[in-house]
XYZ file of C-alpha atoms in Angstrom:
725
model
C 1.065 33.381 -7.469
C -0.471 36.378 -5.737
C -2.522 37.353 -8.748
C -3.856 33.855 -9.091
C -4.722 33.676 -5.428
C -6.533 36.982 -5.436
C -8.431 35.913 -8.546
C -9.684 32.789 -6.823
C -10.692 34.696 -3.720
C -12.844 36.997 -5.861
C -14.769 34.117 -7.462
C -17.812 34.461 -5.148
C -18.367 37.943 -6.613
C -18.181 36.683 -10.196
C -21.411 37.647 -11.973
C -21.830 34.271 -13.717
C -21.448 32.282 -10.505
C -23.761 34.684 -8.712
C -26.395 34.105 -11.371
C -25.917 30.302 -11.190
C -26.429 30.352 -7.421
C -29.024 33.142 -7.481
C -32.790 33.231 -7.213
C -33.623 33.103 -10.903
C -34.050 29.739 -12.689
C -31.892 29.406 -15.791
C -33.203 27.428 -18.746
C -30.963 24.797 -20.331
C -31.158 26.772 -23.598
C -30.161 30.093 -22.068
C -27.053 31.717 -23.699
C -25.838 32.151 -20.127
C -24.321 28.644 -20.219
C -22.017 29.556 -23.095
C -20.831 32.530 -21.080
C -20.393 30.532 -17.869
C -18.475 27.725 -19.546
C -16.074 29.819 -21.644
C -13.039 30.123 -19.408
C -9.481 28.870 -19.723
C -7.440 27.547 -16.810
C -4.884 25.024 -15.729
C -6.298 22.857 -12.970
C -4.829 23.926 -9.605
C -2.427 21.399 -8.129
C -0.797 23.078 -5.123
C -2.474 23.046 -1.739
C -2.697 26.828 -1.375
C -4.667 27.326 -4.600
C -6.795 24.259 -3.936
C -7.682 25.506 -0.486
C -8.603 28.941 -1.856
C -10.719 27.335 -4.567
C -12.474 25.219 -1.938
C -13.271 28.263 0.185
C -14.536 30.184 -2.826
C -16.707 27.251 -3.875
C -18.227 26.942 -0.404
C -19.698 30.446 -0.490
C -21.214 29.812 -3.936
C -22.553 26.451 -2.745
C -24.206 27.927 0.333
C -26.218 30.201 -1.897
C -26.966 27.395 -4.360
C -28.123 25.049 -1.586
C -30.552 27.705 -0.414
C -31.851 28.710 -3.858
C -31.622 25.449 -5.825
C -34.914 23.971 -4.489
C -36.706 26.851 -6.240
C -34.476 27.308 -9.291
C -33.248 23.796 -10.120
C -30.101 25.420 -11.513
C -27.858 22.539 -10.391
C -30.005 20.160 -12.415
C -29.941 22.560 -15.357
C -26.124 22.714 -15.261
C -25.929 18.915 -15.184
C -28.375 18.624 -18.077
C -26.333 21.120 -20.099
C -23.271 18.953 -19.472
C -25.154 15.763 -20.368
C -26.442 17.236 -23.600
C -22.936 18.261 -24.649
C -21.377 14.889 -23.853
C -23.639 13.163 -26.367
C -21.451 14.480 -29.170
C -18.088 14.216 -27.377
C -16.855 11.171 -29.268
C -17.589 12.801 -32.625
C -16.095 16.063 -31.350
C -12.872 14.259 -30.440
C -12.673 12.588 -33.833
C -13.332 15.942 -35.574
C -10.953 17.842 -33.259
C -13.816 20.091 -32.136
C -11.922 21.922 -29.388
C -14.710 24.299 -28.455
C -17.260 21.571 -27.746
C -14.841 19.517 -25.608
C -13.533 22.634 -23.876
C -16.950 23.775 -22.687
C -18.025 20.245 -21.701
C -14.876 19.979 -19.585
C -15.541 23.328 -17.934
C -19.116 22.285 -17.137
C -17.855 19.089 -15.514
C -15.204 20.981 -13.564
C -17.856 23.271 -12.066
C -20.125 20.275 -11.307
C -17.235 18.491 -9.586
C -16.355 21.520 -7.451
C -19.991 21.967 -6.407
C -20.514 18.260 -5.714
C -17.433 18.073 -3.522
C -18.788 20.760 -1.219
C -22.357 19.407 -1.319
C -21.201 15.898 -0.353
C -19.043 17.196 2.506
C -21.931 19.247 3.893
C -25.032 17.063 3.544
C -26.293 13.498 3.609
C -26.724 11.437 0.467
C -30.485 11.741 0.858
C -30.251 15.532 0.856
C -27.907 15.410 -2.139
C -30.382 13.237 -3.994
C -33.111 15.834 -3.402
C -30.975 18.553 -5.000
C -30.791 16.444 -8.153
C -34.569 16.249 -8.339
C -35.395 19.958 -8.151
C -36.665 21.258 -11.505
C -36.599 24.748 -12.988
C -39.862 26.261 -14.220
C -41.373 24.347 -17.134
C -39.925 25.205 -20.507
C -38.309 23.650 -23.565
C -35.541 21.178 -22.706
C -32.668 20.356 -25.016
C -31.774 17.418 -22.827
C -35.104 15.611 -22.884
C -37.786 15.096 -20.278
C -37.504 11.348 -20.387
C -34.638 11.339 -17.905
C -36.048 10.481 -14.504
C -32.936 9.977 -12.359
C -30.298 12.648 -12.857
C -27.748 11.074 -10.482
C -27.804 7.767 -12.325
C -27.702 9.575 -15.663
C -24.663 11.613 -14.607
C -22.825 8.593 -13.156
C -23.512 6.552 -16.267
C -22.401 9.453 -18.484
C -19.113 9.777 -16.565
C -18.400 6.066 -16.961
C -19.224 6.199 -20.660
C -16.951 9.196 -21.054
C -14.052 7.304 -19.418
C -14.470 4.094 -21.412
C -15.581 5.421 -24.796
C -13.887 8.761 -25.482
C -10.480 8.257 -27.162
C -7.578 9.614 -25.108
C -6.130 12.543 -27.074
C -4.461 15.789 -26.078
C -7.808 17.591 -26.388
C -9.699 14.942 -24.356
C -7.095 14.298 -21.641
C -8.459 16.933 -19.254
C -12.101 15.892 -19.543
C -11.142 12.224 -19.078
C -9.219 13.182 -15.941
C -12.130 15.305 -14.717
C -14.565 12.410 -15.232
C -12.382 10.119 -13.109
C -12.058 12.854 -10.479
C -15.812 13.442 -10.377
C -16.483 9.736 -9.781
C -14.045 9.846 -6.862
C -15.883 12.900 -5.521
C -19.229 11.102 -5.860
C -17.861 8.300 -3.676
C -16.196 10.628 -1.158
C -19.158 10.540 1.228
C -17.201 7.792 3.016
C -14.657 10.402 4.154
C -17.286 12.077 6.316
C -18.381 8.956 8.221
C -16.438 7.260 10.998
C -18.090 3.935 10.285
C -17.628 1.971 7.070
C -20.582 2.621 4.760
C -22.392 -0.680 4.249
C -25.231 0.845 2.277
C -24.933 3.936 0.127
C -27.117 5.517 -2.529
C -24.121 6.121 -4.814
C -22.843 2.565 -4.279
C -26.265 1.260 -5.235
C -26.262 3.216 -8.484
C -22.796 1.906 -9.387
C -23.602 -1.726 -8.583
C -27.013 -1.897 -10.224
C -28.995 -0.497 -13.091
C -27.494 1.297 -16.033
C -23.955 1.501 -14.612
C -23.549 -2.233 -14.002
C -23.000 -3.351 -17.642
C -19.976 -1.035 -17.837
C -18.197 -2.672 -14.872
C -15.573 -4.685 -16.756
C -14.942 -1.925 -19.310
C -14.454 0.643 -16.562
C -12.022 -1.552 -14.605
C -10.148 -2.408 -17.806
C -9.882 1.247 -18.859
C -8.671 2.345 -15.425
C -6.051 -0.420 -15.473
C -4.878 0.585 -18.928
C -4.690 4.228 -17.822
C -2.378 3.061 -15.042
C -0.371 0.862 -17.405
C 0.140 3.504 -20.097
C 1.094 6.343 -17.727
C 0.105 8.925 -20.345
C 1.521 12.290 -19.392
C -0.590 15.399 -19.295
C -0.482 17.278 -22.618
C 1.458 20.545 -22.718
C -0.344 23.534 -21.164
C -2.742 25.003 -23.687
C -3.161 21.821 -25.720
C -6.823 21.589 -24.708
C -7.742 25.286 -24.518
C -7.739 28.164 -26.940
C -4.717 30.373 -27.386
C -4.855 33.774 -29.038
C -3.432 33.750 -32.547
C -0.735 36.260 -33.430
C -2.972 37.715 -36.118
C -5.798 38.138 -33.643
C -7.979 35.874 -35.754
C -9.335 32.393 -35.510
C -13.046 31.671 -35.214
C -12.723 29.555 -32.077
C -10.697 32.108 -30.208
C -13.068 34.811 -31.332
C -16.001 32.942 -29.826
C -14.109 32.364 -26.596
C -12.834 35.891 -26.225
C -16.279 37.278 -26.832
C -17.748 35.562 -23.788
C -14.757 35.090 -21.508
C -14.261 38.712 -20.564
C -14.124 39.813 -16.988
C -12.854 37.761 -14.073
C -12.900 34.390 -15.849
C -10.032 35.471 -18.105
C -7.646 35.600 -15.145
C -8.873 32.323 -13.661
C -5.622 30.549 -14.521
C -4.310 28.512 -11.617
C -0.935 26.853 -11.131
C 0.377 28.341 -14.362
C 3.287 27.192 -16.465
C 6.546 27.398 -14.603
C 5.055 26.957 -11.133
C 6.547 24.276 -8.925
C 3.334 22.252 -8.813
C 3.012 22.137 -12.582
C 6.654 21.178 -12.972
C 6.151 18.251 -10.599
C 2.937 17.219 -12.313
C 4.644 17.029 -15.674
C 6.944 14.343 -14.297
C 4.090 11.884 -13.885
C 0.697 11.031 -15.265
C -2.170 12.630 -13.339
C -4.679 10.492 -15.268
C -2.836 7.279 -14.365
C -2.576 8.299 -10.718
C -6.229 9.347 -10.465
C -7.426 6.234 -12.344
C -5.555 3.981 -9.925
C -7.105 5.727 -6.940
C -10.596 5.334 -8.409
C -9.900 1.673 -9.133
C -8.825 1.080 -5.518
C -11.912 2.881 -4.208
C -14.250 0.843 -6.435
C -12.543 -2.458 -5.615
C -12.941 -1.821 -1.888
C -16.605 -0.875 -1.854
C -18.484 -3.129 0.533
C -20.722 -5.803 -0.952
C -24.345 -4.875 -1.365
C -26.850 -6.904 0.688
C -28.062 -8.683 -2.433
C -24.944 -8.787 -4.612
C -21.148 -8.890 -4.285
C -19.078 -5.899 -5.376
C -18.899 -6.277 -9.196
C -15.710 -4.194 -9.437
C -13.903 -6.531 -7.067
C -15.246 -9.477 -9.065
C -13.817 -7.946 -12.241
C -10.396 -7.482 -10.586
C -10.457 -11.044 -9.272
C -11.211 -12.661 -12.606
C -9.579 -10.831 -15.521
C -7.178 -12.861 -17.673
C -4.178 -12.415 -19.922
C -4.859 -11.495 -23.554
C -2.881 -14.617 -24.481
C -5.189 -16.847 -22.440
C -7.644 -18.521 -24.833
C -9.609 -20.465 -22.238
C -13.313 -19.717 -21.966
C -14.620 -17.283 -19.367
C -16.603 -18.668 -16.481
C -20.317 -18.076 -16.876
C -20.514 -17.378 -13.143
C -18.688 -14.061 -13.559
C -20.147 -11.696 -16.162
C -17.505 -9.042 -15.414
C -14.410 -10.917 -16.599
C -12.215 -9.420 -19.306
C -8.716 -9.719 -20.772
C -5.714 -7.429 -20.441
C -2.071 -7.553 -21.504
C -0.265 -9.084 -18.519
C 3.199 -8.217 -19.816
C 2.319 -4.502 -19.909
C 0.639 -4.742 -16.505
C 3.690 -6.466 -14.998
C 6.027 -3.819 -16.383
C 3.900 -0.998 -14.972
C 3.691 -2.681 -11.564
C 7.485 -3.066 -11.474
C 8.073 0.566 -12.408
C 5.522 2.197 -10.094
C 6.165 0.538 -6.722
C 7.371 3.729 -5.067
C 3.760 4.738 -4.477
C 1.471 3.240 -1.827
C -1.338 2.836 -4.314
C 0.723 0.805 -6.813
C 1.880 -1.499 -4.008
C -1.708 -1.880 -2.824
C -2.806 -2.755 -6.367
C -0.057 -5.372 -6.602
C -1.185 -6.845 -3.284
C -4.818 -6.995 -4.436
C -3.905 -8.683 -7.722
C -1.600 -11.267 -6.132
C -4.056 -12.025 -3.348
C -7.316 -12.012 -5.298
C -6.518 -12.846 -8.937
C -5.034 -16.320 -9.383
C -4.334 -15.620 -13.068
C -2.085 -12.687 -12.213
C -0.390 -14.592 -9.376
C 0.398 -17.561 -11.632
C 1.764 -15.245 -14.321
C 3.977 -13.284 -11.905
C 5.429 -16.426 -10.343
C 6.281 -17.757 -13.810
C 8.257 -14.663 -14.821
C 11.981 -15.182 -15.345
C 12.716 -11.564 -14.380
C 11.043 -11.687 -10.967
C 13.834 -9.488 -9.563
C 12.289 -6.493 -11.369
C 9.269 -6.832 -9.091
C 10.949 -8.008 -5.888
C 13.730 -5.393 -5.748
C 11.344 -2.393 -5.516
C 9.446 -4.212 -2.755
C 12.690 -4.833 -0.858
C 13.593 -1.167 -1.226
C 10.299 -0.207 0.423
C 11.124 -2.458 3.382
C 14.730 -1.296 3.529
C 13.617 2.328 3.885
C 11.050 1.339 6.497
C 11.680 4.441 8.606
C 10.692 6.668 5.655
C 7.484 4.787 4.778
C 4.117 4.760 6.456
C 3.245 1.555 8.280
C 0.499 0.568 5.808
C 2.907 0.697 2.858
C 5.372 -1.483 4.761
C 2.586 -3.967 5.620
C 1.534 -4.255 1.982
C 5.123 -4.774 0.804
C 5.694 -7.413 3.464
C 2.459 -9.287 2.716
C 3.379 -9.312 -0.981
C 6.632 -11.083 -0.048
C 4.711 -13.497 2.173
C 2.330 -14.348 -0.694
C 5.256 -14.874 -3.079
C 7.116 -17.101 -0.597
C 4.132 -19.437 -0.397
C 5.379 -20.778 -3.761
C 8.320 -23.225 -3.639
C 9.300 -22.363 -7.197
C 9.738 -18.738 -6.204
C 11.791 -19.736 -3.165
C 14.159 -21.763 -5.357
C 14.445 -19.308 -8.230
C 15.383 -16.269 -6.121
C 18.651 -17.977 -5.137
C 19.529 -18.430 -8.802
C 19.214 -14.698 -9.612
C 22.577 -12.995 -9.031
C 22.551 -9.237 -8.477
C 25.426 -6.800 -8.834
C 26.127 -3.703 -6.731
C 22.986 -3.036 -4.709
C 23.643 0.653 -4.159
C 20.731 1.354 -1.804
C 21.891 -1.239 0.739
C 24.165 0.828 2.979
C 25.196 -1.530 5.813
C 27.571 -3.557 3.691
C 29.014 -3.249 0.190
C 27.238 -5.970 -1.797
C 29.116 -6.342 -5.073
C 27.463 -9.680 -5.820
C 24.624 -11.409 -4.001
C 21.663 -13.594 -4.853
C 18.164 -12.133 -4.746
C 17.300 -14.717 -2.073
C 20.160 -13.661 0.218
C 19.275 -9.994 -0.240
C 15.650 -10.749 0.622
C 16.802 -12.447 3.838
C 18.981 -9.461 4.768
C 16.195 -6.942 4.217
C 13.552 -8.962 6.067
C 15.848 -9.480 9.075
C 16.639 -5.775 9.068
C 12.888 -5.048 9.035
C 12.273 -7.384 11.986
C 15.087 -5.744 13.912
C 13.792 -2.244 13.186
C 10.336 -3.306 14.325
C 11.556 -4.952 17.527
C 13.564 -1.898 18.555
C 11.283 0.909 17.300
C 7.674 0.176 16.387
C 7.248 -3.071 18.344
C 4.429 -4.294 16.126
C 3.762 -7.989 16.654
C 1.821 -8.307 13.377
C 4.799 -7.053 11.389
C 7.480 -9.280 12.890
C 5.186 -12.320 12.722
C 4.754 -11.872 8.970
C 8.477 -11.239 8.470
C 9.307 -14.474 10.251
C 6.611 -16.314 8.291
C 8.209 -15.221 4.995
C 11.648 -16.397 6.157
C 10.147 -19.673 7.363
C 8.492 -20.300 3.983
C 11.854 -19.813 2.282
C 14.007 -21.736 4.749
C 13.771 -25.229 3.225
C 14.944 -23.810 -0.134
C 17.840 -21.685 1.154
C 20.643 -22.146 -1.371
C 24.229 -20.869 -1.411
C 23.520 -18.203 1.165
C 25.812 -15.196 0.986
C 28.193 -15.183 3.951
C 26.699 -11.920 5.219
C 23.138 -13.279 4.985
C 24.180 -16.426 6.869
C 25.954 -14.313 9.466
C 22.886 -12.108 9.963
C 20.577 -15.104 10.450
C 22.808 -16.431 13.218
C 23.775 -13.094 14.796
C 20.161 -11.949 14.887
C 19.182 -15.185 16.637
C 22.070 -14.754 19.085
C 21.035 -11.203 19.821
C 17.646 -12.455 20.981
C 19.140 -15.362 22.877
C 21.261 -12.937 24.883
C 18.381 -10.519 25.262
C 16.263 -13.373 26.550
C 18.772 -14.235 29.280
C 19.008 -10.570 30.238
C 15.218 -10.207 30.521
C 14.955 -13.382 32.580
C 17.647 -12.058 34.909
C 15.775 -8.775 35.432
C 12.475 -10.584 35.847
C 13.672 -13.029 38.516
C 16.119 -10.747 40.285
C 14.910 -7.164 39.689
C 17.093 -5.673 42.429
C 20.216 -7.784 42.257
C 20.824 -8.825 38.673
C 24.376 -9.015 37.491
C 25.795 -5.559 36.678
C 28.357 -7.071 34.337
C 25.554 -8.799 32.427
C 23.710 -5.499 32.167
C 26.862 -3.842 30.855
C 27.203 -6.601 28.276
C 23.782 -5.818 26.884
C 24.383 -2.083 26.864
C 27.157 -2.739 24.338
C 24.837 -4.349 21.786
C 24.856 -2.113 18.724
C 21.722 -1.155 16.766
C 22.695 -3.072 13.646
C 22.699 -6.329 15.567
C 26.434 -6.980 15.725
C 27.143 -8.200 19.269
C 30.211 -6.758 20.958
C 30.336 -9.042 23.959
C 33.621 -9.808 25.679
C 34.809 -13.290 26.582
C 34.153 -12.507 30.234
C 30.590 -11.565 29.449
C 30.107 -14.757 27.430
C 31.311 -16.790 30.388
C 28.847 -15.027 32.697
C 26.038 -15.636 30.220
C 26.909 -19.318 29.990
C 26.878 -19.918 33.732
C 23.871 -17.674 34.253
C 21.842 -19.313 31.523
C 22.530 -22.737 32.950
C 21.062 -21.839 36.340
C 18.140 -19.911 34.924
C 17.139 -22.691 32.516
C 17.428 -25.223 35.307
C 14.923 -23.142 37.213
C 12.664 -22.839 34.189
C 12.698 -26.545 33.425
C 10.929 -27.316 36.681
C 7.694 -25.475 35.979
C 8.166 -23.021 33.198
C 4.848 -21.166 33.172
C 4.382 -21.256 36.948
C 7.823 -19.824 37.563
C 7.226 -17.042 35.062
C 3.890 -16.239 36.652
C 5.441 -16.065 40.135
C 8.256 -13.857 38.874
C 5.792 -11.538 37.205
C 3.677 -11.246 40.361
C 6.786 -10.598 42.399
C 7.781 -7.853 40.002
C 4.309 -6.273 40.257
C 4.656 -6.357 44.035
C 7.960 -4.524 43.837
C 6.245 -1.861 41.724
C 3.776 -1.278 44.534
C 0.506 -2.062 42.743
C -1.187 -4.848 40.855
C -2.423 -2.212 38.394
C 1.058 -0.944 37.591
C 2.100 -1.725 34.011
C 4.967 -4.126 33.692
C 8.228 -2.741 32.355
C 8.892 -3.212 28.651
C 11.407 -5.970 29.277
C 8.806 -8.060 31.125
C 6.165 -7.532 28.456
C 8.718 -8.414 25.793
C 9.611 -11.825 27.207
C 6.952 -13.795 25.340
C 7.656 -11.920 22.119
C 11.380 -12.601 22.390
C 10.692 -16.257 23.080
C 8.445 -16.492 19.997
C 11.103 -14.861 17.819
C 13.816 -17.187 19.136
C 11.641 -20.234 18.579
C 10.878 -19.218 14.994
C 14.496 -18.329 14.194
C 15.643 -21.693 15.558
C 12.995 -23.427 13.436
C 14.195 -21.520 10.358
C 17.803 -22.541 11.018
C 16.704 -26.119 11.684
C 14.654 -26.226 8.476
C 17.644 -25.097 6.433
C 19.993 -27.590 8.102
C 17.514 -30.445 7.649
C 16.641 -29.744 4.007
C 19.660 -28.053 2.441
C 22.643 -28.249 4.745
C 25.023 -29.228 1.910
C 23.977 -26.102 -0.034
C 24.771 -23.694 2.810
C 28.325 -23.999 4.189
C 28.292 -20.312 5.168
C 25.345 -20.880 7.512
C 27.125 -23.808 9.195
C 30.260 -21.671 9.504
C 28.307 -18.832 11.181
C 26.576 -21.327 13.485
C 29.886 -22.853 14.584
C 31.304 -19.398 15.220
C 28.506 -18.741 17.756
C 28.223 -22.290 19.062
C 28.917 -21.356 22.694
C 25.708 -19.397 22.955
C 23.564 -22.012 21.180
C 24.892 -24.754 23.442
C 23.560 -22.881 26.477
C 20.002 -23.340 25.218
C 20.067 -27.146 24.999
C 18.245 -27.415 28.323
C 15.699 -24.655 27.785
C 12.220 -26.223 28.078
C 10.791 -24.183 25.195
C 13.615 -24.958 22.768
C 14.861 -28.429 23.687
C 13.143 -30.195 20.789
C 14.222 -27.812 18.065
C 17.758 -27.597 19.485
C 18.386 -31.324 18.921
C 19.297 -31.009 15.248
C 21.206 -27.772 15.728
C 23.164 -29.308 18.592
C 23.901 -32.402 16.501
C 25.219 -30.301 13.610
C 27.365 -28.208 15.958
C 28.808 -31.347 17.607
C 29.432 -33.134 14.302
C 31.264 -30.286 12.597
C 33.092 -29.170 15.761
C 34.525 -32.673 16.030
C 35.741 -32.617 12.423
C 37.345 -29.208 12.898
C 39.136 -30.392 16.057
C 40.495 -33.364 14.138
C 41.811 -31.010 11.438
C 43.950 -29.143 13.964
C 44.292 -25.549 15.129
C 44.916 -22.296 13.244
C 42.639 -23.145 10.343
C 41.993 -20.515 7.678
C 38.461 -19.513 6.733
C 38.866 -21.269 3.398
C 40.030 -24.485 5.101
C 37.114 -24.398 7.573
C 34.634 -24.021 4.704
C 36.281 -26.902 2.861
C 35.932 -29.132 5.936
C 32.280 -28.083 6.293
C 31.552 -28.944 2.654
C 33.175 -32.372 3.068
C 31.348 -32.965 6.342
C 27.985 -32.018 4.824
C 28.316 -34.981 2.470
C 29.402 -37.326 5.271
C 26.719 -36.364 7.809
C 24.084 -39.155 7.920
C 20.761 -37.480 7.119
C 18.788 -40.030 9.120
C 20.393 -38.689 12.294
C 18.520 -35.413 11.858
C 15.063 -35.447 13.367
C 12.264 -34.645 10.916
C 9.941 -31.771 11.727
C 6.773 -30.698 9.927
C 7.528 -28.449 6.966
C 7.421 -24.749 7.803
C 4.619 -23.297 5.694
C 2.637 -20.163 6.374
C -0.167 -18.825 4.209
C -1.460 -15.281 4.201
C -5.138 -15.025 5.091
C -6.994 -11.718 5.241
C -8.474 -10.993 8.610
C -12.219 -10.912 9.081
C -13.797 -7.684 7.870
C -10.725 -6.529 5.919
C -12.663 -3.435 4.854
C -12.091 -2.007 8.328
C -8.414 -1.716 7.370
C -8.495 -1.197 3.620
C -11.258 1.402 3.193
C -9.685 3.991 5.553
C -6.291 3.205 3.994
C -7.529 3.723 0.432
C -9.276 6.972 1.309
C -6.201 8.252 3.127
C -4.331 7.690 -0.151
C -7.020 9.601 -2.029
C -6.889 12.410 0.510
C -3.097 12.694 0.323
C -2.428 11.825 -3.329
C -5.393 12.728 -5.520
C -4.674 15.297 -8.211
C -6.447 18.659 -7.803
C -8.634 17.539 -4.908
C -8.663 19.226 -1.526
C -10.790 18.488 1.511
C -10.738 20.445 4.721
C -8.956 18.176 7.226
C -11.373 19.263 9.947
C -14.224 17.640 8.020
C -12.594 14.200 7.711
C -14.160 11.570 9.993
C -12.996 8.259 8.519
C -9.401 8.401 9.774
C -7.372 10.571 12.109
C -5.278 13.251 10.480
C -1.533 13.354 11.045
C -0.514 16.376 13.038
C 0.748 19.098 10.765
């Protein structure tokens, strides 16, 4: 590693780079370009080499920025690349390694230079550097080209969509994708979302626009196919044992000096070993796709890349395309679905799934019709289950995907018909057999609980509860543990609510035994309250709710003001327990509505839920008189009374099996007209206004952290705050 590092650090002294960034203009036909472009290397992938390469590039760029207005050497380099790409397709078909090799090297240098230019200057200044011309002379590229930026962007897109993906073209295809990302990276260096951008304008208009659907389709297929990087050396020249070979002879003749040791992240290094386990082209293509899809609309036209993502169809769909969207295309949905299922461990794959489900009705309809929906849902549940290991944005996306899926009644029914065996990643309880629906309930409740005790994010728990509410009318054959968790989680908040009320009304004299009761609540939600404590809660709740029923909001307001007075200042922040009261009340209300919805619509399918409810009936009965819950408690109270009566008639010392049998018999006998009808619980996900304020920084944070062979100095980033360390 040391040799590689020292080689990179010496790059500014390299004679070819010095000439490129020097004072002399270099003609496009100068033999210098063959010398400059004849080097072999493996693209650096570890942060140390990338940082060294960045620093070395900066010093070259400083000189080029100063001299380029007089030499036009940047433009000459780009024209050399453009001239060589004209024959790339033929070169690939003829296995012309040398041609592809040098074109790739030219693009690599362009990309490195552009990355520094874009981080150091405005788009207007960058545009000027593309217009500087060398002294007049013969041009192999052609003088008819007027706009070099547009020509380069269009060439990169053509390279991605037209050059066949082979071992010898893999690296240049990856470099083309990377260079497009770099072109768009100006957003990283602005705090505000870019509403108008020169590069955006090129991509949404003119010569680039007709390639929109082909580019999106190719990037999607790159993601789907997950083509691995070819073995090291597959795209460069290796010395033959006999010392011969025309191609190697050409290369060795011009690649003497420092370039010959410019081999970064070589075979056997940790970075290369990790890279071989995935597809850098698939990863980079997905990042570019997310960046393009989240560009802001132009003043005169919507984002065509987002339009393409919103409208593409299955290859088996023979219906005509809408004339209103010229960017529609077809793709194999089965292959796309498989790739989405397999790649959900990454933020970017989850974000893609969210975008497709939310924006493309064809994809959403297809996914909801799949008979193996568990292959998609299980990875999403795993993301939520390991919430403490994921960043908050990834958790949000996973949760919103579930919310979108639960908007469909067919999905809500089918997940209870899918039986899973041995869910090894679920550690709280051994689950040898459970339905996908019950597992979903367990994971979502666990996520709510984690949020309420750790992150305290109202947006997250609201969406969790919305997903459960959407499912509640179709709960079927709930696993006993899932039923228990629904009830115990509700009880936990009921008790917490009484405790908070006690502290709010009587901050100096609340019951010490009650406080002790709550200190025994374990983190996993299993309440360990003694009978004595339950008795105190029952009597306490009765008096508190009697007080509340008089003037609920007024009493709360007076208690809050009294608490502020005891703190000594009206400006003093309220303690967490006081701020939490409304949140706890909202959670209780929603959980009671979820239980009520299940009892009203599918009581006879869920004896385990009734059993768990009866087991905790003492606590639920205390909330009959609560002014906020009286209406929703009517049905729950009726069910508790009805089944309690039947159990009393059956005698004492009943086994669990006998209790469940009585519940099943009672479910048939309970007159349904006695249960009050409530509006159906249905929540629909709607993106907030100006979603780009969330998604654009998120997408670029993924690029910053995940892009292959791209490094930006964290001190230069303006769009989002960097994590410490």
